[in-house]
Amino acid sequence: MTAKRKMQAKGAQVIGAMKEVVGRATHNRKMEAEGKAEKTAGHGLGASEKIKDAVRKPWQH
């Protein structure tokens, strides 16, 4: 996983989690939903990078 993509994935997860909490605290359903979506997108980005690393690893010596 490249460092840039790893930071993007973690950043999206953290920002999404914060939006979700703030949305829940302020009873703002739209913000809460945006936070959940952003957090999920971050998890997806991280998972895709892990898969890429797993595929590349056997070919690198």
C-alpha atoms as a printed R data frame, in Angstrom:
   type eleno elety resid chain resno       x       y      z
1  ATOM     1    CA   MET     A     1   0.000   0.000  0.000
2  ATOM     2    CA   THR     A     2   1.427   3.316 -0.954
3  ATOM     3    CA   ALA     A     3   1.760   5.815  1.837
4  ATOM     4    CA   LYS     A     4  -0.398   8.361  0.022
5  ATOM     5    CA   ARG     A     5  -3.294   5.943 -0.514
6  ATOM     6    CA   LYS     A     6  -2.988   4.666  3.054
7  ATOM     7    CA   MET     A     7  -3.286   8.213  4.406
8  ATOM     8    CA   GLN     A     8  -6.255   8.925  2.130
9  ATOM     9    CA   ALA     A     9  -8.045   5.812  3.369
10 ATOM    10    CA   LYS     A    10  -7.385   6.569  7.038
11 ATOM    11    CA   GLY     A    11  -8.287  10.229  6.551
12 ATOM    12    CA   ALA     A    12 -11.616   9.333  4.981
13 ATOM    13    CA   GLN     A    13 -12.338   6.906  7.815
14 ATOM    14    CA   VAL     A    14 -11.540   9.479 10.516
15 ATOM    15    CA   ILE     A    15 -13.396  12.354  8.874
16 ATOM    16    CA   GLY     A    16 -16.368  10.093  8.183
17 ATOM    17    CA   ALA     A    17 -16.459   8.927 11.782
18 ATOM    18    CA   MET     A    18 -16.349  12.528 13.034
19 ATOM    19    CA   LYS     A    19 -19.160  13.597 10.695
20 ATOM    20    CA   GLU     A    20 -21.221  10.629 11.811
21 ATOM    21    CA   VAL     A    21 -20.794  11.492 15.494
22 ATOM    22    CA   VAL     A    22 -21.504  15.199 14.978
23 ATOM    23    CA   GLY     A    23 -24.546  14.370 12.850
24 ATOM    24    CA   ARG     A    24 -25.870  12.026 15.514
25 ATOM    25    CA   ALA     A    25 -25.234  14.575 18.295
26 ATOM    26    CA   THR     A    26 -26.944  17.398 16.416
27 ATOM    27    CA   HIS     A    27 -29.749  15.184 15.053
28 ATOM    28    CA   ASN     A    28 -28.603  16.015 11.526
29 ATOM    29    CA   ARG     A    29 -29.453  12.866  9.574
30 ATOM    30    CA   LYS     A    30 -27.877  14.114  6.361
31 ATOM    31    CA   MET     A    31 -24.500  14.705  8.013
32 ATOM    32    CA   GLU     A    32 -24.695  11.376  9.814
33 ATOM    33    CA   ALA     A    33 -25.383   9.582  6.526
34 ATOM    34    CA   GLU     A    34 -22.543  11.438  4.782
35 ATOM    35    CA   GLY     A    35 -20.214  10.405  7.576
36 ATOM    36    CA   LYS     A    36 -21.203   6.761  7.304
37 ATOM    37    CA   ALA     A    37 -20.722   6.848  3.536
38 ATOM    38    CA   GLU     A    38 -17.317   8.510  3.779
39 ATOM    39    CA   LYS     A    39 -16.162   6.088  6.469
40 ATOM    40    CA   THR     A    40 -17.297   3.133  4.362
41 ATOM    41    CA   ALA     A    41 -15.514   4.543  1.311
42 ATOM    42    CA   GLY     A    42 -12.323   4.805  3.357
43 ATOM    43    CA   HIS     A    43 -12.635   1.177  4.409
44 ATOM    44    CA   GLY     A    44 -13.185   0.193  0.780
45 ATOM    45    CA   LEU     A    45 -10.122   2.112 -0.386
46 ATOM    46    CA   GLY     A    46  -8.006   0.491  2.309
47 ATOM    47    CA   ALA     A    47  -9.283  -2.970  1.416
48 ATOM    48    CA   SER     A    48  -8.594  -2.499 -2.290
49 ATOM    49    CA   GLU     A    49  -5.029  -1.405 -1.540
50 ATOM    50    CA   LYS     A    50  -4.482  -4.447  0.682
51 ATOM    51    CA   ILE     A    51  -5.682  -6.690 -2.141
52 ATOM    52    CA   LYS     A    52  -3.318  -4.986 -4.580
53 ATOM    53    CA   ASP     A    53  -0.435  -5.541 -2.147
54 ATOM    54    CA   ALA     A    54  -1.353  -9.193 -1.732
55 ATOM    55    CA   VAL     A    55  -1.371  -9.705 -5.500
56 ATOM    56    CA   ARG     A    56   1.933  -7.879 -6.028
57 ATOM    57    CA   LYS     A    57   3.783  -9.544 -3.162
58 ATOM    58    CA   PRO     A    58   4.247 -13.049 -4.697
59 ATOM    59    CA   TRP     A    59   5.643 -11.483 -7.876
60 ATOM    60    CA   GLN     A    60   8.225  -9.333 -6.111
61 ATOM    61    CA   HIS     A    61  11.512 -10.950 -5.159
